[in-house]
Short mmCIF file of C-alpha atoms in Angstrom, two decimals:
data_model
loop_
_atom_site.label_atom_id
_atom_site.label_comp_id
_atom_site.label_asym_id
_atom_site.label_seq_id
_atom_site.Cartn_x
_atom_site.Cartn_y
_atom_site.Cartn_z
CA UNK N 1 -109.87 101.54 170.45
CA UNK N 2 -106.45 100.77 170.79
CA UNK N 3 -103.84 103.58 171.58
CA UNK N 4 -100.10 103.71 170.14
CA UNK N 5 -96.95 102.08 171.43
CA UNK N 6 -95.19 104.76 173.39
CA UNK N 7 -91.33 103.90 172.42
CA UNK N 8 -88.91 106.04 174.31
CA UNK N 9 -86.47 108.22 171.82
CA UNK N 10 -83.59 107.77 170.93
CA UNK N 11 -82.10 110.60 173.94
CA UNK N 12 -83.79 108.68 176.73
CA UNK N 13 -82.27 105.43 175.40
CA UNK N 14 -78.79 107.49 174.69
CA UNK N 15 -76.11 105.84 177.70
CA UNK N 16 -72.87 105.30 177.94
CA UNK N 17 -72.32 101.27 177.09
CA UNK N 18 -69.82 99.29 178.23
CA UNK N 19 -67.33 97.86 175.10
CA UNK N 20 -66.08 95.43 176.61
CA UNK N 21 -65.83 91.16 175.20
CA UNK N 22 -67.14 88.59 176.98
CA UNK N 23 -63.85 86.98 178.61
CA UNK N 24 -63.54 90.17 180.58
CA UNK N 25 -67.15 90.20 181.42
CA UNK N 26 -66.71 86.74 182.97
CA UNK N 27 -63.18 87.73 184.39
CA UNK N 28 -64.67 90.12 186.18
CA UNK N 29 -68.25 88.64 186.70
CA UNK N 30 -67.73 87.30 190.63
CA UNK N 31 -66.33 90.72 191.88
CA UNK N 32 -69.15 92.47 189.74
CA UNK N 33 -71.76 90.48 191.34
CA UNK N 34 -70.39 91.63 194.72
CA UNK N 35 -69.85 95.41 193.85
CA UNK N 36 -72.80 96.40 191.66
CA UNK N 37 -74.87 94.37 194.05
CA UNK N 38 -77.31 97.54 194.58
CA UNK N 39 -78.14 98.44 191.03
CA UNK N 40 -78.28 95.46 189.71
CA UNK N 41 -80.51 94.13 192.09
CA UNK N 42 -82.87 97.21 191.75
CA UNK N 43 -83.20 96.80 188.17
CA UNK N 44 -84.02 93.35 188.29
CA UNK N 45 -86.53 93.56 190.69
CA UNK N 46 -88.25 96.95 188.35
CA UNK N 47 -87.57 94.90 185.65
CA UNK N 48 -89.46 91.61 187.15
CA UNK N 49 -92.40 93.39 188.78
CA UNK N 50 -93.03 96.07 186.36
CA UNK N 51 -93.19 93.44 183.07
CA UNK N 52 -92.22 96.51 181.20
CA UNK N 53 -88.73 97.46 179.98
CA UNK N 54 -89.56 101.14 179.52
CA UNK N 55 -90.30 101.78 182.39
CA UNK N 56 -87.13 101.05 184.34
CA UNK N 57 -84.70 102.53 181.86
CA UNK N 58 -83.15 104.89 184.63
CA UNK N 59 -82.41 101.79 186.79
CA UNK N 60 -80.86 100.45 183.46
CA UNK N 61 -78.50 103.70 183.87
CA UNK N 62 -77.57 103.17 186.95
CA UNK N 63 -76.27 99.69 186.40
CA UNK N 64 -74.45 100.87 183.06
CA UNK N 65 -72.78 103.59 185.27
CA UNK N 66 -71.83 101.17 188.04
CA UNK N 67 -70.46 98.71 185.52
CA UNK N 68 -68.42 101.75 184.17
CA UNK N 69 -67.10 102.33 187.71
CA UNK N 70 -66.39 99.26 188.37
CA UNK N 71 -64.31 98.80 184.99
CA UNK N 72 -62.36 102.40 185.68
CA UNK N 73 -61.91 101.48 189.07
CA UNK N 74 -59.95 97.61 187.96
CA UNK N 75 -58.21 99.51 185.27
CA UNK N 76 -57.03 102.22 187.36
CA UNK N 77 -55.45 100.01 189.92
CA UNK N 78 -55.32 96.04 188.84
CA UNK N 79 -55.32 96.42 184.56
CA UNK N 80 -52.12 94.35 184.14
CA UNK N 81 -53.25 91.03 186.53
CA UNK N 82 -56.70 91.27 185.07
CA UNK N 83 -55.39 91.56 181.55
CA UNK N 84 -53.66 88.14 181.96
CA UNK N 85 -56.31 86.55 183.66
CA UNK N 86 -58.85 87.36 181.18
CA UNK N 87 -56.72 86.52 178.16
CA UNK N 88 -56.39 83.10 180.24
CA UNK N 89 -59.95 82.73 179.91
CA UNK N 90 -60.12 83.98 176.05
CA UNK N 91 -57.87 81.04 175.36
CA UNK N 92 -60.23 78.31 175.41
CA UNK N 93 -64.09 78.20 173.43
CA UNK N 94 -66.21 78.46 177.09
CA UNK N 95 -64.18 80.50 178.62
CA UNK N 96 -63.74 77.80 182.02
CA UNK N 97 -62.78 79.30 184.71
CA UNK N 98 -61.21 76.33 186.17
CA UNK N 99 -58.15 76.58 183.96
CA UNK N 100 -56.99 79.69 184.91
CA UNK N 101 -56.83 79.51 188.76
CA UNK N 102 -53.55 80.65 189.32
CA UNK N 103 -54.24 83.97 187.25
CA UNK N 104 -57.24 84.37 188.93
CA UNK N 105 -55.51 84.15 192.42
CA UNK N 106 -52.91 86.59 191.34
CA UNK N 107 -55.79 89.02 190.11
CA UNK N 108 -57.76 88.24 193.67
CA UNK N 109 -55.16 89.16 195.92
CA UNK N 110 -54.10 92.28 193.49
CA UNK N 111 -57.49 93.66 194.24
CA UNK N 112 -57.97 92.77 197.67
CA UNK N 113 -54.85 94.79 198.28
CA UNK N 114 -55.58 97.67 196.43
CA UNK N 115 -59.17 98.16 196.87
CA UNK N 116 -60.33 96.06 199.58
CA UNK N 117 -62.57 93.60 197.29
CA UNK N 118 -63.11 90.32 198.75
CA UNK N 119 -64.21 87.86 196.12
CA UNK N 120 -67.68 86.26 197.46
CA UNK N 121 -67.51 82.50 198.17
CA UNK N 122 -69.03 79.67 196.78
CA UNK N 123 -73.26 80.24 196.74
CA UNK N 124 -73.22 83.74 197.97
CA UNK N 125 -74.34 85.02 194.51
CA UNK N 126 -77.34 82.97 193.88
CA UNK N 127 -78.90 84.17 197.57
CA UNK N 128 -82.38 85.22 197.33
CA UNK N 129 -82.05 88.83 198.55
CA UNK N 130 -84.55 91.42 199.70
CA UNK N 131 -84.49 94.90 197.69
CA UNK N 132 -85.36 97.73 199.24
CA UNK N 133 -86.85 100.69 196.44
CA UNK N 134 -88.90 103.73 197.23
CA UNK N 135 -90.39 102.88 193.81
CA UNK N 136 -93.94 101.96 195.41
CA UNK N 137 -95.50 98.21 193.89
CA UNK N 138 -97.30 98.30 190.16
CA UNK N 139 -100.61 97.14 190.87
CA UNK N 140 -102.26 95.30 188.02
CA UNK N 141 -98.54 94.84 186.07
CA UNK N 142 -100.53 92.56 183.62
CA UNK N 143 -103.17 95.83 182.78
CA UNK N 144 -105.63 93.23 183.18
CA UNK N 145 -109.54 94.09 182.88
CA UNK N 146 -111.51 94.09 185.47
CA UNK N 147 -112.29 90.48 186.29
CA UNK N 148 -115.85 89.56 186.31
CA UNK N 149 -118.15 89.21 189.30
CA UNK N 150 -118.68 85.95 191.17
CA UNK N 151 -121.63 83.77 190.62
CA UNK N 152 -124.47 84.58 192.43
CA UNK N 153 -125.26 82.56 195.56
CA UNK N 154 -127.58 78.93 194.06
CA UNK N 155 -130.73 79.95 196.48
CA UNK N 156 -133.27 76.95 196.61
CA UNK N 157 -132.79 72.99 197.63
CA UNK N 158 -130.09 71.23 195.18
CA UNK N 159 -131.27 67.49 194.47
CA UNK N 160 -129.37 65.08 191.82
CA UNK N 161 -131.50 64.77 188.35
CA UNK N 162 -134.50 62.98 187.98
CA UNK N 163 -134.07 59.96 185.80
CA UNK N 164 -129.62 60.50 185.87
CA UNK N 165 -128.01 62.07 183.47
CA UNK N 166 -130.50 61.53 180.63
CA UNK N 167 -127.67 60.93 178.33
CA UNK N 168 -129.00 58.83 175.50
CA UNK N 169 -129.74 55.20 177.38
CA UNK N 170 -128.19 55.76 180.38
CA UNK N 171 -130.29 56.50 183.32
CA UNK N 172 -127.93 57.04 185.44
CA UNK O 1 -17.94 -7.21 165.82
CA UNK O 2 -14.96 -6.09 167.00
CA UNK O 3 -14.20 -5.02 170.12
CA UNK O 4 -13.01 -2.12 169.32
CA UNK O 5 -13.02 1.04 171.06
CA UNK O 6 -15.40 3.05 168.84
CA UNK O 7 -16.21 6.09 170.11
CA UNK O 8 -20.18 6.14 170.74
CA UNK O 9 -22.93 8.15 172.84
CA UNK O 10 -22.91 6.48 175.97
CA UNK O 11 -25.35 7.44 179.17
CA UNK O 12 -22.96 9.06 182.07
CA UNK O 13 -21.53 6.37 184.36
CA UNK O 14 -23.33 5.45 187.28
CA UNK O 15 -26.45 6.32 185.16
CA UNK O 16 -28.83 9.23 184.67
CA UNK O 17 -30.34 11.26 188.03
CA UNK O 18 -34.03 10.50 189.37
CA UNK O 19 -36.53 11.79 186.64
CA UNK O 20 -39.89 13.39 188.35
CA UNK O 21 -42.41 12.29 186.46
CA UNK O 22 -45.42 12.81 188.99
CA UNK O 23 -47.94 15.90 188.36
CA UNK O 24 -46.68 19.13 189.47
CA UNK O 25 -49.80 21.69 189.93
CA UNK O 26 -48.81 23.76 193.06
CA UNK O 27 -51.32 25.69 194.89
CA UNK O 28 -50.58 29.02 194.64
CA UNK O 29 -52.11 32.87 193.96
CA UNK O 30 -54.97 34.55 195.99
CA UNK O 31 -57.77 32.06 197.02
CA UNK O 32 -61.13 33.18 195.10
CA UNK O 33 -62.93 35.33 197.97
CA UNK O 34 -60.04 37.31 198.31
CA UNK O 35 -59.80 38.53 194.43
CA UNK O 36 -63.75 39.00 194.77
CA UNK O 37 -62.69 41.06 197.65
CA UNK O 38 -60.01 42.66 195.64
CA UNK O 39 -62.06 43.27 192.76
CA UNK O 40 -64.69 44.98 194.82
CA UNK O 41 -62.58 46.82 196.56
CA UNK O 42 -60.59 48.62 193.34
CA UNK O 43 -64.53 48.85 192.28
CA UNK O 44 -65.44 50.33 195.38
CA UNK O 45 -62.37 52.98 195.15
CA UNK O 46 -63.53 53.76 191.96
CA UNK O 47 -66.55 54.92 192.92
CA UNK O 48 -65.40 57.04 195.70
CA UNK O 49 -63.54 58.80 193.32
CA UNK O 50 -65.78 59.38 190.84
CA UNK O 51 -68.44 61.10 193.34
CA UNK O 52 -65.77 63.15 194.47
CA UNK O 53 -64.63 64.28 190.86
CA UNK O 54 -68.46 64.90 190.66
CA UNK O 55 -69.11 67.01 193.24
CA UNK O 56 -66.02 68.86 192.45
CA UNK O 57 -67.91 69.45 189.10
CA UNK O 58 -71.07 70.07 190.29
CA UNK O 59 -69.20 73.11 192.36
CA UNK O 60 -67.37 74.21 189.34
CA UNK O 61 -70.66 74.55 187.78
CA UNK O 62 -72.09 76.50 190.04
CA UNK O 63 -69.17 79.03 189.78
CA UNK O 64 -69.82 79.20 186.14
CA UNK O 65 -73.61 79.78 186.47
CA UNK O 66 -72.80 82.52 189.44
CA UNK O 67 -70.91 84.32 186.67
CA UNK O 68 -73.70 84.34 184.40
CA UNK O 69 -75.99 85.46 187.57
CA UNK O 70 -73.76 88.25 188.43
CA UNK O 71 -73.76 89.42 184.36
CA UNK O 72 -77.54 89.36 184.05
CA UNK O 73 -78.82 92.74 184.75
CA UNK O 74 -76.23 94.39 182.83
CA UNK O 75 -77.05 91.81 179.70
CA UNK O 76 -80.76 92.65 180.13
CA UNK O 77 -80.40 96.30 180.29
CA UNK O 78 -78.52 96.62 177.15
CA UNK O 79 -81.07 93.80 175.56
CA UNK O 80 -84.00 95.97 176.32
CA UNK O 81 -82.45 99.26 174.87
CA UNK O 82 -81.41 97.72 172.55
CA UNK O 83 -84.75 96.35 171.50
CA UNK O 84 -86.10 100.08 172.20
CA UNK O 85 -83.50 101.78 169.89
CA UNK O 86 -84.96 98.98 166.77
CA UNK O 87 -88.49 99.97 167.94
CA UNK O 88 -87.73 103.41 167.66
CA UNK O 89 -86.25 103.18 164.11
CA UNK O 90 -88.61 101.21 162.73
CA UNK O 91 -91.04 103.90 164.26
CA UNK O 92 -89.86 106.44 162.29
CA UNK O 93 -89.22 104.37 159.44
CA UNK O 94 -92.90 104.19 159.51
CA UNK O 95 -93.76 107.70 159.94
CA UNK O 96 -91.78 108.50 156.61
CA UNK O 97 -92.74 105.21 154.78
CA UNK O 98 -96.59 105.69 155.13
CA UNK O 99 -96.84 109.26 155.08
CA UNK O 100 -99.59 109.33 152.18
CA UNK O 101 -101.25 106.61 153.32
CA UNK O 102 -104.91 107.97 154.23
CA UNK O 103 -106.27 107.08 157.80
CA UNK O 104 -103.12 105.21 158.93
CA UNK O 105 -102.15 106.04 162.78
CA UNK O 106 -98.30 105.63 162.64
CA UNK O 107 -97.32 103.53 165.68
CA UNK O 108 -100.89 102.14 166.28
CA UNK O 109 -100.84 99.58 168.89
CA UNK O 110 -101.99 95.90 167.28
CA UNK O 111 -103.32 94.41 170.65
CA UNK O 112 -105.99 95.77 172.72
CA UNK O 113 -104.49 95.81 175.63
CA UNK O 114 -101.80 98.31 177.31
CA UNK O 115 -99.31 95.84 178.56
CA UNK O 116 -95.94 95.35 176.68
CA UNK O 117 -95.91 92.90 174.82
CA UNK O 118 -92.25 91.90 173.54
CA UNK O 119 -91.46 92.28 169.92
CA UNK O 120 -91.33 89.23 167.43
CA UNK O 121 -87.70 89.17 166.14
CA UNK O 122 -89.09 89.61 162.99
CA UNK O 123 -91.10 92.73 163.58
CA UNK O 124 -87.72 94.31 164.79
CA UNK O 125 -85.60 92.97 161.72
CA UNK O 126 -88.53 94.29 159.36
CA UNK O 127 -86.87 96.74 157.71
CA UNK O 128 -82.78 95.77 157.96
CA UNK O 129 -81.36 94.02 155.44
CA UNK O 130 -82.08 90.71 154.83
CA UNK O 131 -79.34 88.54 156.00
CA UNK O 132 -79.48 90.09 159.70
CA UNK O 133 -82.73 88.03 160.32
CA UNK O 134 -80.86 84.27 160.65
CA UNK O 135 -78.18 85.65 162.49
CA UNK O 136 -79.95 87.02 165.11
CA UNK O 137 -82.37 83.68 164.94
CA UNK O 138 -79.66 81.04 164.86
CA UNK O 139 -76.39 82.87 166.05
CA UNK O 140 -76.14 80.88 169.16
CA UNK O 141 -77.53 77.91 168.13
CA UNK O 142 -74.80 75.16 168.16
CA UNK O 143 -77.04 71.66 166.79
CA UNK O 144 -77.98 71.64 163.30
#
């Protein structure tokens, strides 16, 4: 008999979100990817093993809250470089990052020299990297049923069929 | 006829100067395997840089899908509460709408099985208002 759909409430899914567009997002998206490595690695890997979105919302916290670091941290410090840079990138429909380099160096060295961020090269963001959790592996993510025994062992001599295949004229 | 001076078009003395009336086609301009070599070569430079402008591209690219990469987690987390929250409110939406509805379990699971299963866009815009439906469905969809 099927059970019911166990949906969090509304408390557990009650955290802080980040209102922010998406210019700034992608203004900020490199050094992001180099500070929030942690979390957001964690939660991807719950996320991808797991199959389950419930059941890594506090991983889901912990990447909102170091997002909202991150954020406070650039505002306290770098808000007036990183405002022009991402109003650079609001200008145009993709937001390109190639046409606003020089903002973008101005906002690089800003932070570099306030808070130490180094802005990862070329490649170093799409590195396979190794998590390490103390949440222990799902087994059976899928909640598969049991899979069904193997066919027993063919005991006796096997020989081809007498007279072939016996399909309608062919003997063969 | 008189011998009178009349005043008439005469040719200069001592005649008109030589008149060259032999062809004149000169041999001149780039002999043919040089403007193939020409030709190739302002080819060849073209080419050069045109790979160049494309793997300059290529690396821009990659920048621009490293930002995506770098925005994922944080755009999944607030997908799948997001998601939750609807799930929730059509939950209770549920609870109140079939309330006298005799031997209905309110949030009875539809599939057999205990794995999540993610929810049909429509099964979350159930109960909003109507014109929510196609912007969720086509809102980023840029052909017609």
């Amino acid at each position: 008999m099927p059970g019911s759909v166990e949906v969090p409430t509304f408390n557990d899914l009650n955290v802080e979100e980040i209102s922010v567009s998406s210019a700034v997002l992608k203004g900020a998206a490199h050094h992001y990817g180099s500070q929030c490595d942690k979390a957001n690695k964690e939660f991807m890997l719950c996320r991808w093993e797991e199959k389950d979105p419930r059941k890594c919302l506090n991983e889901g916290k912990k990447v909102n809250e170091c997002a909202l670091n991150f954020f406070r941290q650039i505002k306290g410090s770098c808000a007036e470089s990183f405002t022009e840079y991402w109003t650079c990138l609001d200008y145009s429909n993709l937001a390109e990052l190639r046409q606003c380099r020089q903002q973008q160096q101005a906002f690089d060295s800003c932070v570099q020299d306030k808070l130490g961020w180094e802005r990862p090269n070329l490649g170093e963001l799409s590195k396979v990297t190794k998590v390490d959790t103390s949440r222990p592996l799902p087994e059976n993510a899928y909640h598969s049923r049991p899979r069904p025994e193997p066919n027993p062992v063919i005991e006796g001599q096997l020989q081809p069929a007498k007279h072939g295949s016996r399909l309608f004229f062919w003997s063969w | 006829m008189a011998a009178s001076k009349v005043k008439q078009d005469m040719p200069p003395p001592g005649g008109y100067g030589p008149v060259d009336y032999k062809r004149n086609l000169p041999k001149r301009g780039l002999s043919g395997y040089s403007m193939l070599a020409i030709g190739v070569g302002v080819m060849c430079f073209g080419y050069w840089r045109l790979f160049k402008w494309n793997r300059e591209r290529r690396r821009l690219q990659i920048e621009e899908l490293e930002a995506r990469i770098a925005l994922l987690p944080l755009l999944q987390a607030e997908q799948d509460r997001r998601q939750l929250r609807m799930l929730r409110e059509n939950l209770e939406e549920e609870a109140v709408v079939m309330k006298d509805v005799p031997g209905w379990k309110v949030g009875e699971n539809v599939f057999h099985t205990d794995r999540w299963v993610a929810p049909l866009t429509e099964e979350l815009f159930n109960l909003r208002p109507r014109e929510e439906l196609p912007h969720k469905r086509f809102g980023f969809l840029w052909y017609v």
